[in-house]
Amino acid sequence: MALKFAENYVKDKLATDFKYNLLFTSANMSGDASKFDIYPEDDGSIKSNLTDNEVVDLLYRKNKVPIWIDISVLESNRKNTILHLACAGRYSNNKEDYYYKNDGSAPFGVKSPTLPIGYKEGKKFRLKQCFF
């Protein structure tokens, strides 16, 4: 879904072999935080150039996943499209806790690629080389 969405914005040809960059955000402790698993040691850490299996190994813990995972196309080359995953610091196995459940993609929220400064609606742009 993220690849198809990004194609509306970018001129680049997006490869269908994916690599992932993962950003662990801090756990927002408002509300009933006791019902979530948190991993403070992950706060702010970044993992780059991961395979799909490596992402699953990092995000699937004790049968729980982050309650939201924002996904967007970051970069593309001839071999791979790099997807950026920004993840909540709170983990749950209760689908009612997941964001984006009304979109049918929970816990994933598909986001646009980072728009360039001066972006004009409807005009496609090239992805810049990003080093994460």
PDB file of N, CA and C in Angstrom, residues 12-97:
ATOM      1  N   ASP A  12      10.340   8.555  -9.407  1.00  0.00           N
ATOM      2  CA  ASP A  12      11.231   7.397  -9.370  1.00  0.00           C
ATOM      3  C   ASP A  12      10.475   6.102  -9.646  1.00  0.00           C
ATOM      4  N   LYS A  13      11.157   5.162 -10.313  1.00  0.00           N
ATOM      5  CA  LYS A  13      10.625   3.812 -10.441  1.00  0.00           C
ATOM      6  C   LYS A  13      10.920   3.110  -9.117  1.00  0.00           C
ATOM      7  N   LEU A  14       9.901   2.594  -8.488  1.00  0.00           N
ATOM      8  CA  LEU A  14      10.050   1.988  -7.173  1.00  0.00           C
ATOM      9  C   LEU A  14      10.137   0.460  -7.301  1.00  0.00           C
ATOM     10  N   ALA A  15      11.263  -0.079  -6.890  1.00  0.00           N
ATOM     11  CA  ALA A  15      11.489  -1.523  -6.935  1.00  0.00           C
ATOM     12  C   ALA A  15      10.572  -2.217  -5.933  1.00  0.00           C
ATOM     13  N   THR A  16      10.236  -3.465  -6.221  1.00  0.00           N
ATOM     14  CA  THR A  16       9.348  -4.211  -5.320  1.00  0.00           C
ATOM     15  C   THR A  16      10.106  -5.139  -4.374  1.00  0.00           C
ATOM     16  N   ASP A  17      11.415  -5.017  -4.343  1.00  0.00           N
ATOM     17  CA  ASP A  17      12.224  -5.699  -3.336  1.00  0.00           C
ATOM     18  C   ASP A  17      12.497  -4.664  -2.248  1.00  0.00           C
ATOM     19  N   PHE A  18      12.034  -4.939  -1.030  1.00  0.00           N
ATOM     20  CA  PHE A  18      12.056  -3.925   0.021  1.00  0.00           C
ATOM     21  C   PHE A  18      13.162  -4.139   1.047  1.00  0.00           C
ATOM     22  N   LYS A  19      13.672  -3.034   1.534  1.00  0.00           N
ATOM     23  CA  LYS A  19      14.518  -2.955   2.724  1.00  0.00           C
ATOM     24  C   LYS A  19      13.832  -1.944   3.628  1.00  0.00           C
ATOM     25  N   TYR A  20      14.169  -1.978   4.904  1.00  0.00           N
ATOM     26  CA  TYR A  20      13.455  -1.159   5.871  1.00  0.00           C
ATOM     27  C   TYR A  20      14.414  -0.417   6.792  1.00  0.00           C
ATOM     28  N   ASN A  21      14.056   0.819   7.090  1.00  0.00           N
ATOM     29  CA  ASN A  21      14.710   1.595   8.139  1.00  0.00           C
ATOM     30  C   ASN A  21      13.670   1.766   9.237  1.00  0.00           C
ATOM     31  N   LEU A  22      14.071   1.483  10.450  1.00  0.00           N
ATOM     32  CA  LEU A  22      13.156   1.433  11.571  1.00  0.00           C
ATOM     33  C   LEU A  22      13.547   2.460  12.619  1.00  0.00           C
ATOM     34  N   LEU A  23      12.580   3.272  13.029  1.00  0.00           N
ATOM     35  CA  LEU A  23      12.778   4.269  14.081  1.00  0.00           C
ATOM     36  C   LEU A  23      11.871   3.912  15.251  1.00  0.00           C
ATOM     37  N   PHE A  24      12.470   3.687  16.398  1.00  0.00           N
ATOM     38  CA  PHE A  24      11.710   3.433  17.617  1.00  0.00           C
ATOM     39  C   PHE A  24      11.455   4.765  18.306  1.00  0.00           C
ATOM     40  N   THR A  25      10.205   5.154  18.469  1.00  0.00           N
ATOM     41  CA  THR A  25       9.878   6.392  19.160  1.00  0.00           C
ATOM     42  C   THR A  25       9.693   6.118  20.646  1.00  0.00           C
ATOM     43  N   SER A  26       9.687   7.164  21.436  1.00  0.00           N
ATOM     44  CA  SER A  26       9.466   7.034  22.881  1.00  0.00           C
ATOM     45  C   SER A  26       8.025   6.642  23.148  1.00  0.00           C
ATOM     46  N   ALA A  27       7.821   5.891  24.203  1.00  0.00           N
ATOM     47  CA  ALA A  27       6.463   5.503  24.595  1.00  0.00           C
ATOM     48  C   ALA A  27       5.759   6.699  25.215  1.00  0.00           C
ATOM     49  N   ASN A  28       4.586   7.031  24.692  1.00  0.00           N
ATOM     50  CA  ASN A  28       3.741   8.065  25.279  1.00  0.00           C
ATOM     51  C   ASN A  28       3.013   7.414  26.442  1.00  0.00           C
ATOM     52  N   MET A  29       3.257   7.882  27.618  1.00  0.00           N
ATOM     53  CA  MET A  29       2.732   7.210  28.804  1.00  0.00           C
ATOM     54  C   MET A  29       1.428   7.824  29.321  1.00  0.00           C
ATOM     55  N   SER A  30       0.727   8.597  28.500  1.00  0.00           N
ATOM     56  CA  SER A  30      -0.555   9.135  28.939  1.00  0.00           C
ATOM     57  C   SER A  30      -1.602   8.023  28.930  1.00  0.00           C
ATOM     58  N   GLY A  31      -2.616   8.182  29.728  1.00  0.00           N
ATOM     59  CA  GLY A  31      -3.669   7.176  29.805  1.00  0.00           C
ATOM     60  C   GLY A  31      -3.228   5.974  30.623  1.00  0.00           C
ATOM     61  N   ASP A  32      -3.810   4.829  30.339  1.00  0.00           N
ATOM     62  CA  ASP A  32      -3.529   3.608  31.087  1.00  0.00           C
ATOM     63  C   ASP A  32      -2.309   2.902  30.491  1.00  0.00           C
ATOM     64  N   ALA A  33      -1.142   3.368  30.850  1.00  0.00           N
ATOM     65  CA  ALA A  33       0.108   2.820  30.306  1.00  0.00           C
ATOM     66  C   ALA A  33       0.391   1.418  30.813  1.00  0.00           C
ATOM     67  N   SER A  34      -0.204   1.021  31.919  1.00  0.00           N
ATOM     68  CA  SER A  34       0.101  -0.289  32.505  1.00  0.00           C
ATOM     69  C   SER A  34      -0.352  -1.447  31.624  1.00  0.00           C
ATOM     70  N   LYS A  35      -1.271  -1.197  30.706  1.00  0.00           N
ATOM     71  CA  LYS A  35      -1.751  -2.289  29.853  1.00  0.00           C
ATOM     72  C   LYS A  35      -0.827  -2.563  28.669  1.00  0.00           C
ATOM     73  N   PHE A  36       0.223  -1.755  28.502  1.00  0.00           N
ATOM     74  CA  PHE A  36       1.151  -1.919  27.382  1.00  0.00           C
ATOM     75  C   PHE A  36       2.508  -2.417  27.851  1.00  0.00           C
ATOM     76  N   ASP A  37       3.181  -3.142  26.971  1.00  0.00           N
ATOM     77  CA  ASP A  37       4.597  -3.436  27.182  1.00  0.00           C
ATOM     78  C   ASP A  37       5.386  -2.286  26.581  1.00  0.00           C
ATOM     79  N   ILE A  38       6.419  -1.852  27.272  1.00  0.00           N
ATOM     80  CA  ILE A  38       7.294  -0.806  26.739  1.00  0.00           C
ATOM     81  C   ILE A  38       8.743  -1.278  26.858  1.00  0.00           C
ATOM     82  N   TYR A  39       9.571  -0.705  26.008  1.00  0.00           N
ATOM     83  CA  TYR A  39      10.984  -1.050  25.968  1.00  0.00           C
ATOM     84  C   TYR A  39      11.792   0.244  25.940  1.00  0.00           C
ATOM     85  N   PRO A  40      12.010   0.871  27.099  1.00  0.00           N
ATOM     86  CA  PRO A  40      12.692   2.170  27.149  1.00  0.00           C
ATOM     87  C   PRO A  40      14.082   2.156  26.514  1.00  0.00           C
ATOM     88  N   GLU A  41      14.725   1.009  26.501  1.00  0.00           N
ATOM     89  CA  GLU A  41      16.055   0.918  25.905  1.00  0.00           C
ATOM     90  C   GLU A  41      16.031   1.150  24.391  1.00  0.00           C
ATOM     91  N   ASP A  42      14.857   1.055  23.786  1.00  0.00           N
ATOM     92  CA  ASP A  42      14.723   1.279  22.338  1.00  0.00           C
ATOM     93  C   ASP A  42      14.501   2.743  21.973  1.00  0.00           C
ATOM     94  N   ASP A  43      14.078   3.564  22.941  1.00  0.00           N
ATOM     95  CA  ASP A  43      13.689   4.950  22.653  1.00  0.00           C
ATOM     96  C   ASP A  43      14.708   5.674  21.783  1.00  0.00           C
ATOM     97  N   GLY A  44      14.250   6.115  20.624  1.00  0.00           N
ATOM     98  CA  GLY A  44      15.087   6.906  19.730  1.00  0.00           C
ATOM     99  C   GLY A  44      16.080   6.116  18.910  1.00  0.00           C
ATOM    100  N   SER A  45      16.127   4.809  19.076  1.00  0.00           N
ATOM    101  CA  SER A  45      17.109   4.040  18.301  1.00  0.00           C
ATOM    102  C   SER A  45      16.643   3.856  16.860  1.00  0.00           C
ATOM    103  N   ILE A  46      17.611   3.718  15.984  1.00  0.00           N
ATOM    104  CA  ILE A  46      17.371   3.577  14.556  1.00  0.00           C
ATOM    105  C   ILE A  46      18.102   2.335  14.063  1.00  0.00           C
ATOM    106  N   LYS A  47      17.418   1.544  13.270  1.00  0.00           N
ATOM    107  CA  LYS A  47      18.009   0.368  12.626  1.00  0.00           C
ATOM    108  C   LYS A  47      17.812   0.545  11.123  1.00  0.00           C
ATOM    109  N   SER A  48      18.874   0.306  10.361  1.00  0.00           N
ATOM    110  CA  SER A  48      18.824   0.574   8.922  1.00  0.00           C
ATOM    111  C   SER A  48      19.091  -0.673   8.093  1.00  0.00           C
ATOM    112  N   ASN A  49      18.550  -0.628   6.870  1.00  0.00           N
ATOM    113  CA  ASN A  49      18.821  -1.636   5.842  1.00  0.00           C
ATOM    114  C   ASN A  49      18.413  -3.043   6.299  1.00  0.00           C
ATOM    115  N   LEU A  50      17.239  -3.136   6.904  1.00  0.00           N
ATOM    116  CA  LEU A  50      16.751  -4.401   7.445  1.00  0.00           C
ATOM    117  C   LEU A  50      15.945  -5.184   6.419  1.00  0.00           C
ATOM    118  N   THR A  51      15.936  -6.495   6.571  1.00  0.00           N
ATOM    119  CA  THR A  51      15.067  -7.348   5.771  1.00  0.00           C
ATOM    120  C   THR A  51      13.716  -7.450   6.467  1.00  0.00           C
ATOM    121  N   ASP A  52      12.740  -8.007   5.769  1.00  0.00           N
ATOM    122  CA  ASP A  52      11.429  -8.165   6.389  1.00  0.00           C
ATOM    123  C   ASP A  52      11.502  -9.066   7.623  1.00  0.00           C
ATOM    124  N   ASN A  53      12.296 -10.124   7.574  1.00  0.00           N
ATOM    125  CA  ASN A  53      12.440 -11.006   8.743  1.00  0.00           C
ATOM    126  C   ASN A  53      13.079 -10.292   9.919  1.00  0.00           C
ATOM    127  N   GLU A  54      14.046  -9.442   9.659  1.00  0.00           N
ATOM    128  CA  GLU A  54      14.677  -8.680  10.737  1.00  0.00           C
ATOM    129  C   GLU A  54      13.688  -7.716  11.380  1.00  0.00           C
ATOM    130  N   VAL A  55      12.823  -7.116  10.571  1.00  0.00           N
ATOM    131  CA  VAL A  55      11.803  -6.207  11.110  1.00  0.00           C
ATOM    132  C   VAL A  55      10.845  -6.973  12.012  1.00  0.00           C
ATOM    133  N   VAL A  56      10.394  -8.131  11.565  1.00  0.00           N
ATOM    134  CA  VAL A  56       9.485  -8.939  12.379  1.00  0.00           C
ATOM    135  C   VAL A  56      10.161  -9.328  13.691  1.00  0.00           C
ATOM    136  N   ASP A  57      11.413  -9.739  13.622  1.00  0.00           N
ATOM    137  CA  ASP A  57      12.139 -10.115  14.840  1.00  0.00           C
ATOM    138  C   ASP A  57      12.234  -8.961  15.833  1.00  0.00           C
ATOM    139  N   LEU A  58      12.361  -7.735  15.326  1.00  0.00           N
ATOM    140  CA  LEU A  58      12.477  -6.568  16.202  1.00  0.00           C
ATOM    141  C   LEU A  58      11.131  -6.084  16.744  1.00  0.00           C
ATOM    142  N   LEU A  59      10.068  -6.220  15.951  1.00  0.00           N
ATOM    143  CA  LEU A  59       8.786  -5.629  16.326  1.00  0.00           C
ATOM    144  C   LEU A  59       7.784  -6.590  16.954  1.00  0.00           C
ATOM    145  N   TYR A  60       7.951  -7.857  16.743  1.00  0.00           N
ATOM    146  CA  TYR A  60       7.018  -8.839  17.302  1.00  0.00           C
ATOM    147  C   TYR A  60       7.623  -9.403  18.580  1.00  0.00           C
ATOM    148  N   ARG A  61       7.112  -8.929  19.718  1.00  0.00           N
ATOM    149  CA  ARG A  61       7.670  -9.278  21.022  1.00  0.00           C
ATOM    150  C   ARG A  61       6.572  -9.788  21.946  1.00  0.00           C
ATOM    151  N   LYS A  62       6.787 -10.961  22.474  1.00  0.00           N
ATOM    152  CA  LYS A  62       5.823 -11.559  23.408  1.00  0.00           C
ATOM    153  C   LYS A  62       4.403 -11.535  22.828  1.00  0.00           C
ATOM    154  N   ASN A  63       4.302 -11.867  21.547  1.00  0.00           N
ATOM    155  CA  ASN A  63       3.014 -11.895  20.824  1.00  0.00           C
ATOM    156  C   ASN A  63       2.348 -10.525  20.735  1.00  0.00           C
ATOM    157  N   LYS A  64       3.153  -9.463  20.845  1.00  0.00           N
ATOM    158  CA  LYS A  64       2.635  -8.097  20.759  1.00  0.00           C
ATOM    159  C   LYS A  64       3.409  -7.315  19.712  1.00  0.00           C
ATOM    160  N   VAL A  65       2.748  -6.263  19.185  1.00  0.00           N
ATOM    161  CA  VAL A  65       3.373  -5.364  18.211  1.00  0.00           C
ATOM    162  C   VAL A  65       3.113  -3.922  18.634  1.00  0.00           C
ATOM    163  N   PRO A  66       3.866  -2.956  18.060  1.00  0.00           N
ATOM    164  CA  PRO A  66       3.583  -1.549  18.365  1.00  0.00           C
ATOM    165  C   PRO A  66       2.144  -1.194  17.992  1.00  0.00           C
ATOM    166  N   ILE A  67       1.533  -0.306  18.775  1.00  0.00           N
ATOM    167  CA  ILE A  67       0.127   0.038  18.526  1.00  0.00           C
ATOM    168  C   ILE A  67      -0.042   0.901  17.283  1.00  0.00           C
ATOM    169  N   TRP A  68       1.035   1.513  16.807  1.00  0.00           N
ATOM    170  CA  TRP A  68       1.018   2.162  15.496  1.00  0.00           C
ATOM    171  C   TRP A  68       2.394   2.033  14.861  1.00  0.00           C
ATOM    172  N   ILE A  69       2.372   1.883  13.541  1.00  0.00           N
ATOM    173  CA  ILE A  69       3.591   1.817  12.743  1.00  0.00           C
ATOM    174  C   ILE A  69       3.326   2.659  11.498  1.00  0.00           C
ATOM    175  N   ASP A  70       3.939   3.836  11.434  1.00  0.00           N
ATOM    176  CA  ASP A  70       3.793   4.695  10.255  1.00  0.00           C
ATOM    177  C   ASP A  70       4.796   4.230   9.210  1.00  0.00           C
ATOM    178  N   ILE A  71       4.320   3.994   7.994  1.00  0.00           N
ATOM    179  CA  ILE A  71       5.158   3.470   6.926  1.00  0.00           C
ATOM    180  C   ILE A  71       5.122   4.410   5.722  1.00  0.00           C
ATOM    181  N   SER A  72       6.300   4.676   5.182  1.00  0.00           N
ATOM    182  CA  SER A  72       6.392   5.535   4.002  1.00  0.00           C
ATOM    183  C   SER A  72       7.616   5.145   3.183  1.00  0.00           C
ATOM    184  N   VAL A  73       7.568   5.484   1.900  1.00  0.00           N
ATOM    185  CA  VAL A  73       8.728   5.265   1.037  1.00  0.00           C
ATOM    186  C   VAL A  73       9.750   6.340   1.349  1.00  0.00           C
ATOM    187  N   LEU A  74      10.981   5.907   1.566  1.00  0.00           N
ATOM    188  CA  LEU A  74      12.060   6.828   1.896  1.00  0.00           C
ATOM    189  C   LEU A  74      12.975   7.055   0.709  1.00  0.00           C
ATOM    190  N   GLU A  75      13.323   5.976   0.023  1.00  0.00           N
ATOM    191  CA  GLU A  75      14.352   6.044  -1.003  1.00  0.00           C
ATOM    192  C   GLU A  75      14.186   4.843  -1.925  1.00  0.00           C
ATOM    193  N   SER A  76      14.703   4.942  -3.133  1.00  0.00           N
ATOM    194  CA  SER A  76      14.669   3.814  -4.045  1.00  0.00           C
ATOM    195  C   SER A  76      15.930   3.802  -4.892  1.00  0.00           C
ATOM    196  N   ASN A  77      16.384   2.608  -5.196  1.00  0.00           N
ATOM    197  CA  ASN A  77      17.494   2.438  -6.126  1.00  0.00           C
ATOM    198  C   ASN A  77      17.103   1.316  -7.091  1.00  0.00           C
ATOM    199  N   ARG A  78      18.020   0.888  -7.916  1.00  0.00           N
ATOM    200  CA  ARG A  78      17.662  -0.139  -8.907  1.00  0.00           C
ATOM    201  C   ARG A  78      17.247  -1.462  -8.269  1.00  0.00           C
ATOM    202  N   LYS A  79      17.784  -1.760  -7.094  1.00  0.00           N
ATOM    203  CA  LYS A  79      17.504  -3.047  -6.454  1.00  0.00           C
ATOM    204  C   LYS A  79      16.382  -3.001  -5.437  1.00  0.00           C
ATOM    205  N   ASN A  80      16.320  -1.934  -4.653  1.00  0.00           N
ATOM    206  CA  ASN A  80      15.414  -1.905  -3.508  1.00  0.00           C
ATOM    207  C   ASN A  80      14.667  -0.585  -3.381  1.00  0.00           C
ATOM    208  N   THR A  81      13.507  -0.689  -2.779  1.00  0.00           N
ATOM    209  CA  THR A  81      12.821   0.480  -2.253  1.00  0.00           C
ATOM    210  C   THR A  81      12.982   0.404  -0.745  1.00  0.00           C
ATOM    211  N   ILE A  82      13.454   1.502  -0.149  1.00  0.00           N
ATOM    212  CA  ILE A  82      13.653   1.570   1.294  1.00  0.00           C
ATOM    213  C   ILE A  82      12.387   2.170   1.908  1.00  0.00           C
ATOM    214  N   LEU A  83      11.784   1.420   2.805  1.00  0.00           N
ATOM    215  CA  LEU A  83      10.598   1.886   3.503  1.00  0.00           C
ATOM    216  C   LEU A  83      10.993   2.329   4.905  1.00  0.00           C
ATOM    217  N   HIS A  84      10.460   3.467   5.309  1.00  0.00           N
ATOM    218  CA  HIS A  84      10.704   4.023   6.643  1.00  0.00           C
ATOM    219  C   HIS A  84       9.558   3.577   7.539  1.00  0.00           C
ATOM    220  N   LEU A  85       9.897   2.982   8.679  1.00  0.00           N
ATOM    221  CA  LEU A  85       8.906   2.570   9.666  1.00  0.00           C
ATOM    222  C   LEU A  85       9.172   3.331  10.961  1.00  0.00           C
ATOM    223  N   ALA A  86       8.250   4.186  11.351  1.00  0.00           N
ATOM    224  CA  ALA A  86       8.318   4.868  12.651  1.00  0.00           C
ATOM    225  C   ALA A  86       7.309   4.157  13.546  1.00  0.00           C
ATOM    226  N   CYS A  87       7.783   3.668  14.696  1.00  0.00           N
ATOM    227  CA  CYS A  87       6.960   2.783  15.515  1.00  0.00           C
ATOM    228  C   CYS A  87       6.688   3.350  16.900  1.00  0.00           C
ATOM    229  N   ALA A  88       5.478   3.108  17.383  1.00  0.00           N
ATOM    230  CA  ALA A  88       5.110   3.484  18.743  1.00  0.00           C
ATOM    231  C   ALA A  88       5.962   2.717  19.736  1.00  0.00           C
ATOM    232  N   GLY A  89       6.166   3.292  20.883  1.00  0.00           N
ATOM    233  CA  GLY A  89       6.905   2.628  21.951  1.00  0.00           C
ATOM    234  C   GLY A  89       6.039   1.766  22.843  1.00  0.00           C
ATOM    235  N   ARG A  90       4.747   1.694  22.537  1.00  0.00           N
ATOM    236  CA  ARG A  90       3.825   0.875  23.320  1.00  0.00           C
ATOM    237  C   ARG A  90       3.410  -0.344  22.488  1.00  0.00           C
ATOM    238  N   TYR A  91       3.471  -1.515  23.108  1.00  0.00           N
ATOM    239  CA  TYR A  91       3.164  -2.772  22.432  1.00  0.00           C
ATOM    240  C   TYR A  91       1.916  -3.402  23.035  1.00  0.00           C
ATOM    241  N   SER A  92       1.097  -3.987  22.149  1.00  0.00           N
ATOM    242  CA  SER A  92      -0.135  -4.623  22.605  1.00  0.00           C
ATOM    243  C   SER A  92      -0.481  -5.784  21.670  1.00  0.00           C
ATOM    244  N   ASN A  93      -1.286  -6.707  22.167  1.00  0.00           N
ATOM    245  CA  ASN A  93      -1.853  -7.739  21.303  1.00  0.00           C
ATOM    246  C   ASN A  93      -3.367  -7.580  21.206  1.00  0.00           C
ATOM    247  N   ASN A  94      -3.867  -6.470  21.731  1.00  0.00           N
ATOM    248  CA  ASN A  94      -5.293  -6.162  21.674  1.00  0.00           C
ATOM    249  C   ASN A  94      -5.555  -5.247  20.482  1.00  0.00           C
ATOM    250  N   LYS A  95      -6.249  -5.756  19.496  1.00  0.00           N
ATOM    251  CA  LYS A  95      -6.501  -4.990  18.270  1.00  0.00           C
ATOM    252  C   LYS A  95      -7.255  -3.689  18.530  1.00  0.00           C
ATOM    253  N   GLU A  96      -7.966  -3.625  19.629  1.00  0.00           N
ATOM    254  CA  GLU A  96      -8.674  -2.390  19.981  1.00  0.00           C
ATOM    255  C   GLU A  96      -7.714  -1.262  20.345  1.00  0.00           C
ATOM    256  N   ASP A  97      -6.497  -1.603  20.719  1.00  0.00           N
ATOM    257  CA  ASP A  97      -5.492  -0.597  21.060  1.00  0.00           C
ATOM    258  C   ASP A  97      -4.797  -0.019  19.824  1.00  0.00           C
TER     259      ASP A  97
END
